[in-house]
Amino acid sequence: MLRRPKPTDSEADLLREQEQFLICGAPSAANVVRRPDKRRGEAGREAGDHNREEDEKSQRDVVTIEDLPDELPSLTPAPPKKSRFKASRVTFEDENAEDRLDRHDTHISVVLSQIVERDTSSTPVSLPVFTGMAFPKVLHRSETSSQVPLSSVGGKKSIFARQIAAQRLKESVTPLRCAPEAAQTPEPKLPKVSVPKLVTGQGLIGPDSPGETIRIHNENQAKLQAMSESEIIGEQKKLLSQLDPRLVEFVRSRKTQNIPSSASPSQQPEGKSNKGTVPHESASRVSDSTSAAVLFQKPQEAEMEVEVEGEGEEELPPPPAMMVDVVPVKTQKEWVHMDKLEPEKLEWMKDLPTPRRKGTTKGMQARFDFAGSLIPPTVDLPTHLGLHHHGEEPERAGYSLQELFLLSRSQVIQQRSLALNTLANVLSKARAGEYLSVLKGNVIATLLDAGLLFLLRFALDDSVEGVMSAAVHALKALLVCAEDEECLDCTFSWFRGLSTFPLLPSAQEEEDEEDEGLDESMKETVKEREERKSDYDVSRQDVVKGLLKMKLLPRLRYILEVLRPSSRVVQDVLEVLIRITRHSSSSAVQVLDCPRLMETVMSNFLPTSWPAPTSPIPQSVYGLPLASAMKLLRVLAASGRHACARLLNSLGVVEHLSCLLSAEPSELLLDPTEALRITTEAYRMWAVATGYGQACNVYINLYQALVKALQSFQQALIPSDPLLPLQLQRILALLSLFTQVTHTAGCHQELQAGMVSSKGEECPPPPPVSWSHVAGLQASLLGHLKGFVKSLNNPVLKDSSLTLIPSYLVYLEAYYRQISKQSCFKPVETLQELEQLTSEVLLPLMSHPFVQGLIKNIKSSSVVCNVQSVHLGSETAPSLPGLACSNWRGSPGLVVASSPFALLTGLGLLLETITGIHKGLSSKFTGLLLSEPVIDYLRSCSQATPTLSHSRAWLLRHEHNLLYLLLRLAHRLVPNHPEVAKHASLYHQVALVLLPWLLPGSEYLAHELLSKIIFSKDFISEGHSGGPEAIEFEELKLYEETQQPRPPSLQTVGTLLRDAYVQLPSIRGCFLTHLAHLESSVLVSRDAFLGHNPWINSHVLPELRGPTLPSDWPFLPLVSLYERTGVSDGGGLAVEELPVGALQAVTHCLQWLLLLEIWRGEALKVVPPVAKFARLSCVFLCSSDLFLERPVQKLTWGLFRLLTRPSRLDSLDLNVPPPGLASFEDLYSALLAQYEAVSFGDRLFGCWVLLPLQRRYSVALRLAVFGEHVGMLRALGVTLEQLGIPIERYTSPPEDSLPLLRLYFRSLVMATLKHCWCPVLYVVALSHVNSFIFSQDAAAQEVEAARRSMLRKIYYLADEVLRNHLLLFRLPNQHSEFGFDMYDQLPPIRAKHLERVLGLQDSSDDKTD
């Protein structure tokens, strides 16, 4: 078989295939046939020609195609036609083409000789109209009355041409009397001749062809006149049935084209209108006569007729009333091209309807003005504001977010700038929370989901500076909140105010499924996973990371370095860089590593020399120092020790600090406001550097300038000075610098001794500054503090004094903490000095009425106590967290001037230090702890449940510091002061709730609370004041009220409590051992808390992923043991395989839980009861026989009895999954498997397994027992008295699960469940089966059949005892022999029901027989 040619075949291949085809002789697939051309007359040629054609045909290749139709199909459009005259022309092959061309191309004289002049004797002559004007009147387009329609001038003409034609027409209608004889001779009226429309005469050859055409037409007309109307209609129908419909349509279309528009019924004269239904032929007669009259008129008359017809054609009928109402304007004749009305194009010109609220419950689309303000839907704004447009809802003013997005990608520069500026204003107001009460949803999150980040990134690359500036402003509005930065600056001088949390999104991505089950070395790193993601995926989870991935930093560097924009854009870029730096330490490193970015900032905005500004507001900030640039350096330095060292050494920040701080702000060639701001930021930058033990040489070099600035404090604080807030911030920054330098100098001696004793081991070098460099500052600063305390009596100065006093207290704490470590420490002098400080400064400060009034605001300013009222007017997105500090000045909080937290924190910090040095001073500060506002505040804290988020964490950290310091003061006073000891339980409760609140970075506080307060017997006063005995009496009273027999074999809870109280030191050691994994974090936190600056690596706190300790930390030893030695596959571990000390750890854990449950129940309220049950289940799951140990069993019995008290049973909801577990069913399945494997019928384990089988819990738990683990019923011998839970909780309401009822019935009938093996479930199964078989409620057919089947089977049971139990069961009764009461005989209703069921069975048996 021959193969088909391929595109790759060469010419030789094709020739070879052709040769093979010819050799095989196979028939071809197609043949060529030349058909004769009928239009050329080839079919009727002579025989000679035909034979010659056959000879030529035999010499050609002929291709024929099979199944080709004889007639060509109709083509649309038709093929081009050939000339019918070409065939009649005689041409010869040997004829010269040039001769043929000369023969056809005759001379022009032949053409000229055939010209015949037209007779113009009867044509009137029109002369111009004579006027009195020197020049002809200029034509104006407003003179439309003289214009003629388009149809009369032959197509589309210009306005000027139409005016000329109208003038000529006017002159031809009224001609001048140039030929009076001709004019007076009346013209003969020609008869109207009917002209045929269909018979044209084409094809007739002869001199009388037009006459022949007329005769044919007259003959047709005569025949039509002789026929009646019915005959005409009949012939018409006959003709239409015989003709092709397409031909009929063609004839009708020709007729329609030839009928003038004036022949329409609406425009005909009154006498010519047709009445009734006229046949088609009759209508043609009327139209033919009209057309004939037109053809035979004079030229003037014909022209007028055309004008009349044209006017009728151009004149439109009056529009309907609705159309007139729609058109907003009245058209004038003078308007160009308005002769045809197009209402849809004039729609935009009509007046807008009045905006009104739609009658719907759905929300309306939000619209904003250019300032970002929301426009209410019912407000009617004037149109000159530019807020109306032709988009959706044109009657409403403003732009929607979708329309702003569309405009931001416009080709028009102004539209792009306007849209971006409007979006920036919307973002600013959204961050301020102005839309929360009026808009549904989160505006910022909505914009981010819509792709705002990519829109702004594209706009940053715009070549137009205005668009780029608007994009930078919008990006700043998205990322930066000015109020957040203000709050962080205000708290910078607070205790540990240098440290901040990274602004990382709290929602972390889950591990990829591809990495599940892989070894740690095989898994992808976080960096590799980030690089693999797209920009959209990264920005959806973290906006800042997405911007960094989109190369934002190089673009910002290009804008600053090359474009050199305006001052506003420069400020926006620097603020954006600050926000990116606050994101995380890795982002700060990327800012530092960006090529030429920091060099550009340093050289342009932090120069060492600059000219004096010529105007208050310079046009360009290039070459001038900016406070924002210095703040960027400060935030970068706070990200880590190495970043700070790079700034100081590589970028030369030390020289810039010296340049700015060596002179007073007034001496700098800057605006006073900017001078104060940049010097304040310089002091803060210096304080951050000294917080690492760096830049200490600058302190030595600038010591005189610092002392001079210190001495000028009093002169700078002028109440009437408008720059007073900036002066206060500058003084606070300087005090922060002194505090950090003091901490660093205090470590000099320790590091010096460490270098000597380290013997080559790694040890930080001692800082250049020593204690002698800072010792002289204390006297001067203490004098300032005394003066500010006295200034509290001055109403003018009290606000300024109260702002500065906390920073002085923090400095004094640093001084006295470090001086006790120095070799020059003199205890006696220091004690006297502390007593003098207490009597002259601290006590007057605490007792001052203004301070007392401030302390009363402690509860209203608290973040912990006011969960709902903190920063409700803020709007953030999950991928872009913020501090939510909008409107912070107008609402109560920690940072406002009326808040006492800054003062109390500084005071508590100083008291913690000085009472540690001079323990006798503790008693003088009891008034602080015993004051009513503080006690009320602590009570509220003990019952609070604060939530954790970025917007609260930075404030919660400061409040946690205050709570810790108050507890530390209580720790010193409780053992020695009875009045304070009365509130010991309150302090202990606060310590317990504070511990799981502590955030990352406060691990040292958690360690101190666990070591000194939480397990201290001094704070658990119930242990030595009759607490255990009171619990025993309460337990006895409970059993008397419930009339339940007390389990004789169980030890009382009171004895267990007494043992737990004695073991408190051991319990503390147990928990500290299990928290040893936090040791490194505790050491880092301790260095920051105690001011060990040379050991601090970063002022950025750990990532905020949650509290330091979980809320269920009391269960920690038990859970950690389960995680290490937990059972799997239903098996257990032998007791000797348990880790060393595991039994003792579990015992101490259970003792602590028992103590908390009874005496500190409020502290465990954060742990749901289902979580408690799940954690305690680890006692049975972590080993095969740990629960059999006597101390463990006693304590677990006690906890079980506490969980199953009537007041607590209702709160135990096992239908919700416990925290940390996917579902409770999985945990319960593990418990059942463990019970079957290792329980040995233990009653405690049996009660634990029976607890979830109550009727109100999920049926899946009961199905697991009676379905998968039915074998455990033989060993579940817990009695009703041992269970301690009312049996009604298991039997009421009746069971409605048919599969479970069948399992109940099956276990009873097959003797899998017996009363002697499992008394509790035997009663439960009897109760539910009995209720089911005698139920009279309507049910499905399947349920009814199951009832009758069970009842019949029970009736015919061979086991008489079980039969009586199932039929005669009455009610559960745990005091009876079997645990339930029985009927002596069936009640009548049940007996009748039984007879009816059995009768049905007998009747069905009879029918079967």
PDB file of C-alpha atoms in Angstrom, residues 271-473:
ATOM      1  CA  GLY A 271     -57.805  62.811  -2.151  1.00  0.00           C
ATOM      2  CA  LYS A 272     -55.237  60.129  -2.925  1.00  0.00           C
ATOM      3  CA  SER A 273     -55.374  58.123   0.279  1.00  0.00           C
ATOM      4  CA  ASN A 274     -56.461  54.551  -0.239  1.00  0.00           C
ATOM      5  CA  LYS A 275     -59.369  53.352   1.841  1.00  0.00           C
ATOM      6  CA  GLY A 276     -59.641  49.823   2.972  1.00  0.00           C
ATOM      7  CA  THR A 277     -57.492  46.950   1.884  1.00  0.00           C
ATOM      8  CA  VAL A 278     -56.098  47.431  -1.616  1.00  0.00           C
ATOM      9  CA  PRO A 279     -54.602  44.522  -3.624  1.00  0.00           C
ATOM     10  CA  HIS A 280     -50.957  44.646  -4.453  1.00  0.00           C
ATOM     11  CA  GLU A 281     -51.586  45.319  -8.147  1.00  0.00           C
ATOM     12  CA  SER A 282     -53.950  48.198  -7.436  1.00  0.00           C
ATOM     13  CA  ALA A 283     -51.365  49.823  -5.245  1.00  0.00           C
ATOM     14  CA  SER A 284     -48.835  49.503  -8.038  1.00  0.00           C
ATOM     15  CA  ARG A 285     -51.209  51.291 -10.421  1.00  0.00           C
ATOM     16  CA  VAL A 286     -51.470  54.254  -8.113  1.00  0.00           C
ATOM     17  CA  SER A 287     -47.743  54.445  -7.624  1.00  0.00           C
ATOM     18  CA  ASP A 288     -47.085  54.053 -11.333  1.00  0.00           C
ATOM     19  CA  SER A 289     -49.295  56.967 -12.240  1.00  0.00           C
ATOM     20  CA  THR A 290     -47.583  59.147  -9.675  1.00  0.00           C
ATOM     21  CA  SER A 291     -44.141  58.198 -10.943  1.00  0.00           C
ATOM     22  CA  ALA A 292     -45.151  58.890 -14.542  1.00  0.00           C
ATOM     23  CA  ALA A 293     -46.353  62.343 -13.653  1.00  0.00           C
ATOM     24  CA  VAL A 294     -43.041  63.098 -12.050  1.00  0.00           C
ATOM     25  CA  LEU A 295     -41.068  61.900 -15.041  1.00  0.00           C
ATOM     26  CA  PHE A 296     -42.888  64.049 -17.564  1.00  0.00           C
ATOM     27  CA  GLN A 297     -42.917  67.324 -15.668  1.00  0.00           C
ATOM     28  CA  LYS A 298     -40.799  70.326 -16.517  1.00  0.00           C
ATOM     29  CA  PRO A 299     -37.415  70.621 -14.848  1.00  0.00           C
ATOM     30  CA  GLN A 300     -38.590  73.470 -12.570  1.00  0.00           C
ATOM     31  CA  GLU A 301     -41.706  71.608 -11.503  1.00  0.00           C
ATOM     32  CA  ALA A 302     -39.785  68.414 -11.019  1.00  0.00           C
ATOM     33  CA  GLU A 303     -37.236  70.209  -8.919  1.00  0.00           C
ATOM     34  CA  MET A 304     -39.890  71.717  -6.683  1.00  0.00           C
ATOM     35  CA  GLU A 305     -41.515  68.356  -6.330  1.00  0.00           C
ATOM     36  CA  VAL A 306     -38.238  66.881  -5.239  1.00  0.00           C
ATOM     37  CA  GLU A 307     -37.839  69.682  -2.731  1.00  0.00           C
ATOM     38  CA  VAL A 308     -41.278  69.054  -1.316  1.00  0.00           C
ATOM     39  CA  GLU A 309     -40.650  65.361  -1.162  1.00  0.00           C
ATOM     40  CA  GLY A 310     -37.259  65.978   0.384  1.00  0.00           C
ATOM     41  CA  GLU A 311     -38.729  68.210   3.050  1.00  0.00           C
ATOM     42  CA  GLY A 312     -41.288  65.592   3.817  1.00  0.00           C
ATOM     43  CA  GLU A 313     -38.547  63.022   4.039  1.00  0.00           C
ATOM     44  CA  GLU A 314     -36.366  65.071   6.392  1.00  0.00           C
ATOM     45  CA  GLU A 315     -39.177  66.257   8.603  1.00  0.00           C
ATOM     46  CA  LEU A 316     -39.603  63.902  11.520  1.00  0.00           C
ATOM     47  CA  PRO A 317     -42.893  63.304  13.246  1.00  0.00           C
ATOM     48  CA  PRO A 318     -43.208  64.939  16.649  1.00  0.00           C
ATOM     49  CA  PRO A 319     -41.595  62.754  19.257  1.00  0.00           C
ATOM     50  CA  PRO A 320     -43.791  61.078  21.840  1.00  0.00           C
ATOM     51  CA  ALA A 321     -44.307  62.716  25.200  1.00  0.00           C
ATOM     52  CA  MET A 322     -41.980  60.296  26.971  1.00  0.00           C
ATOM     53  CA  MET A 323     -39.134  61.104  24.542  1.00  0.00           C
ATOM     54  CA  VAL A 324     -39.645  64.843  25.030  1.00  0.00           C
ATOM     55  CA  ASP A 325     -39.410  64.401  28.774  1.00  0.00           C
ATOM     56  CA  VAL A 326     -36.220  62.402  28.463  1.00  0.00           C
ATOM     57  CA  VAL A 327     -34.486  65.033  26.321  1.00  0.00           C
ATOM     58  CA  PRO A 328     -32.948  67.542  28.739  1.00  0.00           C
ATOM     59  CA  VAL A 329     -32.770  70.442  26.220  1.00  0.00           C
ATOM     60  CA  LYS A 330     -34.918  71.972  23.502  1.00  0.00           C
ATOM     61  CA  THR A 331     -33.232  71.749  20.137  1.00  0.00           C
ATOM     62  CA  GLN A 332     -32.872  74.885  18.028  1.00  0.00           C
ATOM     63  CA  LYS A 333     -32.818  75.013  14.262  1.00  0.00           C
ATOM     64  CA  GLU A 334     -29.573  76.944  14.323  1.00  0.00           C
ATOM     65  CA  TRP A 335     -27.703  74.066  16.005  1.00  0.00           C
ATOM     66  CA  VAL A 336     -25.434  72.117  13.691  1.00  0.00           C
ATOM     67  CA  HIS A 337     -26.257  68.442  13.067  1.00  0.00           C
ATOM     68  CA  MET A 338     -29.165  68.534  15.510  1.00  0.00           C
ATOM     69  CA  ASP A 339     -31.844  67.983  12.885  1.00  0.00           C
ATOM     70  CA  LYS A 340     -32.105  64.353  13.944  1.00  0.00           C
ATOM     71  CA  LEU A 341     -32.852  63.827  17.621  1.00  0.00           C
ATOM     72  CA  GLU A 342     -30.922  61.072  19.438  1.00  0.00           C
ATOM     73  CA  PRO A 343     -32.259  60.905  23.020  1.00  0.00           C
ATOM     74  CA  GLU A 344     -29.877  58.168  24.115  1.00  0.00           C
ATOM     75  CA  LYS A 345     -26.925  60.452  23.360  1.00  0.00           C
ATOM     76  CA  LEU A 346     -28.499  63.368  25.204  1.00  0.00           C
ATOM     77  CA  GLU A 347     -29.259  61.255  28.267  1.00  0.00           C
ATOM     78  CA  TRP A 348     -26.201  62.504  30.138  1.00  0.00           C
ATOM     79  CA  MET A 349     -27.310  66.139  29.803  1.00  0.00           C
ATOM     80  CA  LYS A 350     -30.564  65.844  31.690  1.00  0.00           C
ATOM     81  CA  ASP A 351     -30.866  66.758  35.340  1.00  0.00           C
ATOM     82  CA  LEU A 352     -29.903  64.066  37.821  1.00  0.00           C
ATOM     83  CA  PRO A 353     -32.660  62.573  39.952  1.00  0.00           C
ATOM     84  CA  THR A 354     -32.612  63.308  43.642  1.00  0.00           C
ATOM     85  CA  PRO A 355     -30.608  60.685  45.558  1.00  0.00           C
ATOM     86  CA  ARG A 356     -32.745  58.559  47.804  1.00  0.00           C
ATOM     87  CA  ARG A 357     -32.199  55.461  49.892  1.00  0.00           C
ATOM     88  CA  LYS A 358     -33.238  52.265  48.191  1.00  0.00           C
ATOM     89  CA  GLY A 359     -36.031  50.342  49.815  1.00  0.00           C
ATOM     90  CA  THR A 360     -33.963  47.256  50.423  1.00  0.00           C
ATOM     91  CA  THR A 361     -32.235  45.586  53.319  1.00  0.00           C
ATOM     92  CA  LYS A 362     -29.049  45.152  51.319  1.00  0.00           C
ATOM     93  CA  GLY A 363     -26.191  47.555  51.898  1.00  0.00           C
ATOM     94  CA  MET A 364     -25.536  50.292  49.370  1.00  0.00           C
ATOM     95  CA  GLN A 365     -22.227  50.851  47.666  1.00  0.00           C
ATOM     96  CA  ALA A 366     -19.944  53.171  49.619  1.00  0.00           C
ATOM     97  CA  ARG A 367     -18.891  56.367  47.879  1.00  0.00           C
ATOM     98  CA  PHE A 368     -16.197  58.787  48.978  1.00  0.00           C
ATOM     99  CA  ASP A 369     -15.259  62.342  48.187  1.00  0.00           C
ATOM    100  CA  PHE A 370     -11.750  63.446  47.345  1.00  0.00           C
ATOM    101  CA  ALA A 371     -10.911  63.920  51.036  1.00  0.00           C
ATOM    102  CA  GLY A 372     -11.835  60.293  51.765  1.00  0.00           C
ATOM    103  CA  SER A 373     -15.014  61.168  53.654  1.00  0.00           C
ATOM    104  CA  LEU A 374     -17.955  58.841  53.225  1.00  0.00           C
ATOM    105  CA  ILE A 375     -20.881  60.450  51.393  1.00  0.00           C
ATOM    106  CA  PRO A 376     -24.293  59.374  52.740  1.00  0.00           C
ATOM    107  CA  PRO A 377     -26.518  57.923  50.023  1.00  0.00           C
ATOM    108  CA  THR A 378     -29.288  60.477  50.608  1.00  0.00           C
ATOM    109  CA  VAL A 379     -27.140  63.627  50.436  1.00  0.00           C
ATOM    110  CA  ASP A 380     -27.656  65.734  47.306  1.00  0.00           C
ATOM    111  CA  LEU A 381     -24.387  67.539  46.604  1.00  0.00           C
ATOM    112  CA  PRO A 382     -23.958  70.216  43.918  1.00  0.00           C
ATOM    113  CA  THR A 383     -22.394  69.096  40.686  1.00  0.00           C
ATOM    114  CA  HIS A 384     -19.701  71.771  40.657  1.00  0.00           C
ATOM    115  CA  LEU A 385     -17.799  69.802  43.286  1.00  0.00           C
ATOM    116  CA  GLY A 386     -16.762  67.334  40.585  1.00  0.00           C
ATOM    117  CA  LEU A 387     -18.059  64.273  42.410  1.00  0.00           C
ATOM    118  CA  HIS A 388     -20.660  63.249  39.830  1.00  0.00           C
ATOM    119  CA  HIS A 389     -19.675  61.086  36.886  1.00  0.00           C
ATOM    120  CA  HIS A 390     -21.142  58.711  34.337  1.00  0.00           C
ATOM    121  CA  GLY A 391     -20.481  55.455  36.164  1.00  0.00           C
ATOM    122  CA  GLU A 392     -22.949  53.393  38.105  1.00  0.00           C
ATOM    123  CA  GLU A 393     -25.575  55.364  40.032  1.00  0.00           C
ATOM    124  CA  PRO A 394     -24.849  58.724  38.314  1.00  0.00           C
ATOM    125  CA  GLU A 395     -27.301  60.498  40.610  1.00  0.00           C
ATOM    126  CA  ARG A 396     -25.055  59.770  43.619  1.00  0.00           C
ATOM    127  CA  ALA A 397     -22.006  61.895  44.227  1.00  0.00           C
ATOM    128  CA  GLY A 398     -18.635  60.376  45.019  1.00  0.00           C
ATOM    129  CA  TYR A 399     -16.458  57.526  43.849  1.00  0.00           C
ATOM    130  CA  SER A 400     -16.624  53.910  44.878  1.00  0.00           C
ATOM    131  CA  LEU A 401     -13.505  51.892  45.567  1.00  0.00           C
ATOM    132  CA  GLN A 402     -13.961  50.017  42.304  1.00  0.00           C
ATOM    133  CA  GLU A 403     -14.136  53.262  40.361  1.00  0.00           C
ATOM    134  CA  LEU A 404     -11.056  54.608  42.131  1.00  0.00           C
ATOM    135  CA  PHE A 405      -9.172  51.450  41.161  1.00  0.00           C
ATOM    136  CA  LEU A 406     -10.259  51.971  37.568  1.00  0.00           C
ATOM    137  CA  LEU A 407      -9.205  55.620  37.547  1.00  0.00           C
ATOM    138  CA  SER A 408      -5.824  54.795  39.046  1.00  0.00           C
ATOM    139  CA  ARG A 409      -4.946  52.881  35.854  1.00  0.00           C
ATOM    140  CA  SER A 410      -6.254  55.580  33.539  1.00  0.00           C
ATOM    141  CA  GLN A 411      -4.266  57.010  30.637  1.00  0.00           C
ATOM    142  CA  VAL A 412      -4.933  60.515  31.942  1.00  0.00           C
ATOM    143  CA  ILE A 413      -2.298  61.657  34.415  1.00  0.00           C
ATOM    144  CA  GLN A 414      -4.656  63.820  36.448  1.00  0.00           C
ATOM    145  CA  GLN A 415      -7.090  60.957  36.891  1.00  0.00           C
ATOM    146  CA  ARG A 416      -4.349  58.643  38.152  1.00  0.00           C
ATOM    147  CA  SER A 417      -3.105  61.220  40.644  1.00  0.00           C
ATOM    148  CA  LEU A 418      -6.623  62.047  41.807  1.00  0.00           C
ATOM    149  CA  ALA A 419      -7.516  58.388  42.333  1.00  0.00           C
ATOM    150  CA  LEU A 420      -4.329  57.597  44.253  1.00  0.00           C
ATOM    151  CA  ASN A 421      -4.681  60.663  46.488  1.00  0.00           C
ATOM    152  CA  THR A 422      -8.293  59.761  47.195  1.00  0.00           C
ATOM    153  CA  LEU A 423      -7.298  56.194  48.065  1.00  0.00           C
ATOM    154  CA  ALA A 424      -4.655  57.589  50.411  1.00  0.00           C
ATOM    155  CA  ASN A 425      -7.269  59.680  52.188  1.00  0.00           C
ATOM    156  CA  VAL A 426      -9.614  56.692  52.422  1.00  0.00           C
ATOM    157  CA  LEU A 427      -6.842  54.579  53.940  1.00  0.00           C
ATOM    158  CA  SER A 428      -5.972  57.285  56.469  1.00  0.00           C
ATOM    159  CA  LYS A 429      -9.566  57.599  57.613  1.00  0.00           C
ATOM    160  CA  ALA A 430      -9.969  53.834  57.720  1.00  0.00           C
ATOM    161  CA  ARG A 431      -6.975  53.554  60.034  1.00  0.00           C
ATOM    162  CA  ALA A 432      -8.549  56.246  62.185  1.00  0.00           C
ATOM    163  CA  GLY A 433     -11.665  54.071  62.458  1.00  0.00           C
ATOM    164  CA  GLU A 434     -14.062  56.582  60.915  1.00  0.00           C
ATOM    165  CA  TYR A 435     -15.848  53.909  58.873  1.00  0.00           C
ATOM    166  CA  LEU A 436     -16.410  51.301  61.560  1.00  0.00           C
ATOM    167  CA  SER A 437     -19.863  52.529  62.527  1.00  0.00           C
ATOM    168  CA  VAL A 438     -21.134  53.198  59.001  1.00  0.00           C
ATOM    169  CA  LEU A 439     -19.517  50.593  56.752  1.00  0.00           C
ATOM    170  CA  LYS A 440     -19.930  46.875  56.774  1.00  0.00           C
ATOM    171  CA  GLY A 441     -16.618  45.048  56.690  1.00  0.00           C
ATOM    172  CA  ASN A 442     -12.999  46.063  56.929  1.00  0.00           C
ATOM    173  CA  VAL A 443     -11.977  48.687  54.369  1.00  0.00           C
ATOM    174  CA  ILE A 444      -8.245  47.993  54.557  1.00  0.00           C
ATOM    175  CA  ALA A 445      -8.702  44.236  54.281  1.00  0.00           C
ATOM    176  CA  THR A 446     -11.103  44.717  51.366  1.00  0.00           C
ATOM    177  CA  LEU A 447      -8.648  46.929  49.515  1.00  0.00           C
ATOM    178  CA  LEU A 448      -5.798  44.503  50.093  1.00  0.00           C
ATOM    179  CA  ASP A 449      -7.888  41.595  48.833  1.00  0.00           C
ATOM    180  CA  ALA A 450      -8.739  43.634  45.740  1.00  0.00           C
ATOM    181  CA  GLY A 451      -5.048  44.045  44.860  1.00  0.00           C
ATOM    182  CA  LEU A 452      -4.231  47.470  46.291  1.00  0.00           C
ATOM    183  CA  LEU A 453      -0.657  46.443  47.020  1.00  0.00           C
ATOM    184  CA  PHE A 454       0.086  45.645  43.394  1.00  0.00           C
ATOM    185  CA  LEU A 455      -1.702  48.780  42.246  1.00  0.00           C
ATOM    186  CA  LEU A 456       0.509  50.963  44.427  1.00  0.00           C
ATOM    187  CA  ARG A 457       3.637  49.079  43.438  1.00  0.00           C
ATOM    188  CA  PHE A 458       2.867  49.619  39.762  1.00  0.00           C
ATOM    189  CA  ALA A 459       2.158  53.297  40.380  1.00  0.00           C
ATOM    190  CA  LEU A 460       5.531  53.731  42.090  1.00  0.00           C
ATOM    191  CA  ASP A 461       7.148  52.915  38.758  1.00  0.00           C
ATOM    192  CA  ASP A 462       5.192  55.642  36.958  1.00  0.00           C
ATOM    193  CA  SER A 463       7.352  58.056  35.010  1.00  0.00           C
ATOM    194  CA  VAL A 464       5.185  61.019  36.020  1.00  0.00           C
ATOM    195  CA  GLU A 465       6.391  62.504  39.301  1.00  0.00           C
ATOM    196  CA  GLY A 466       2.920  63.521  40.414  1.00  0.00           C
ATOM    197  CA  VAL A 467       1.598  59.976  40.077  1.00  0.00           C
ATOM    198  CA  MET A 468       4.666  58.581  41.814  1.00  0.00           C
ATOM    199  CA  SER A 469       4.240  61.060  44.678  1.00  0.00           C
ATOM    200  CA  ALA A 470       0.587  60.113  45.062  1.00  0.00           C
ATOM    201  CA  ALA A 471       1.534  56.416  45.111  1.00  0.00           C
ATOM    202  CA  VAL A 472       4.129  57.033  47.846  1.00  0.00           C
ATOM    203  CA  HIS A 473       1.558  58.938  49.875  1.00  0.00           C
TER     204      HIS A 473
END
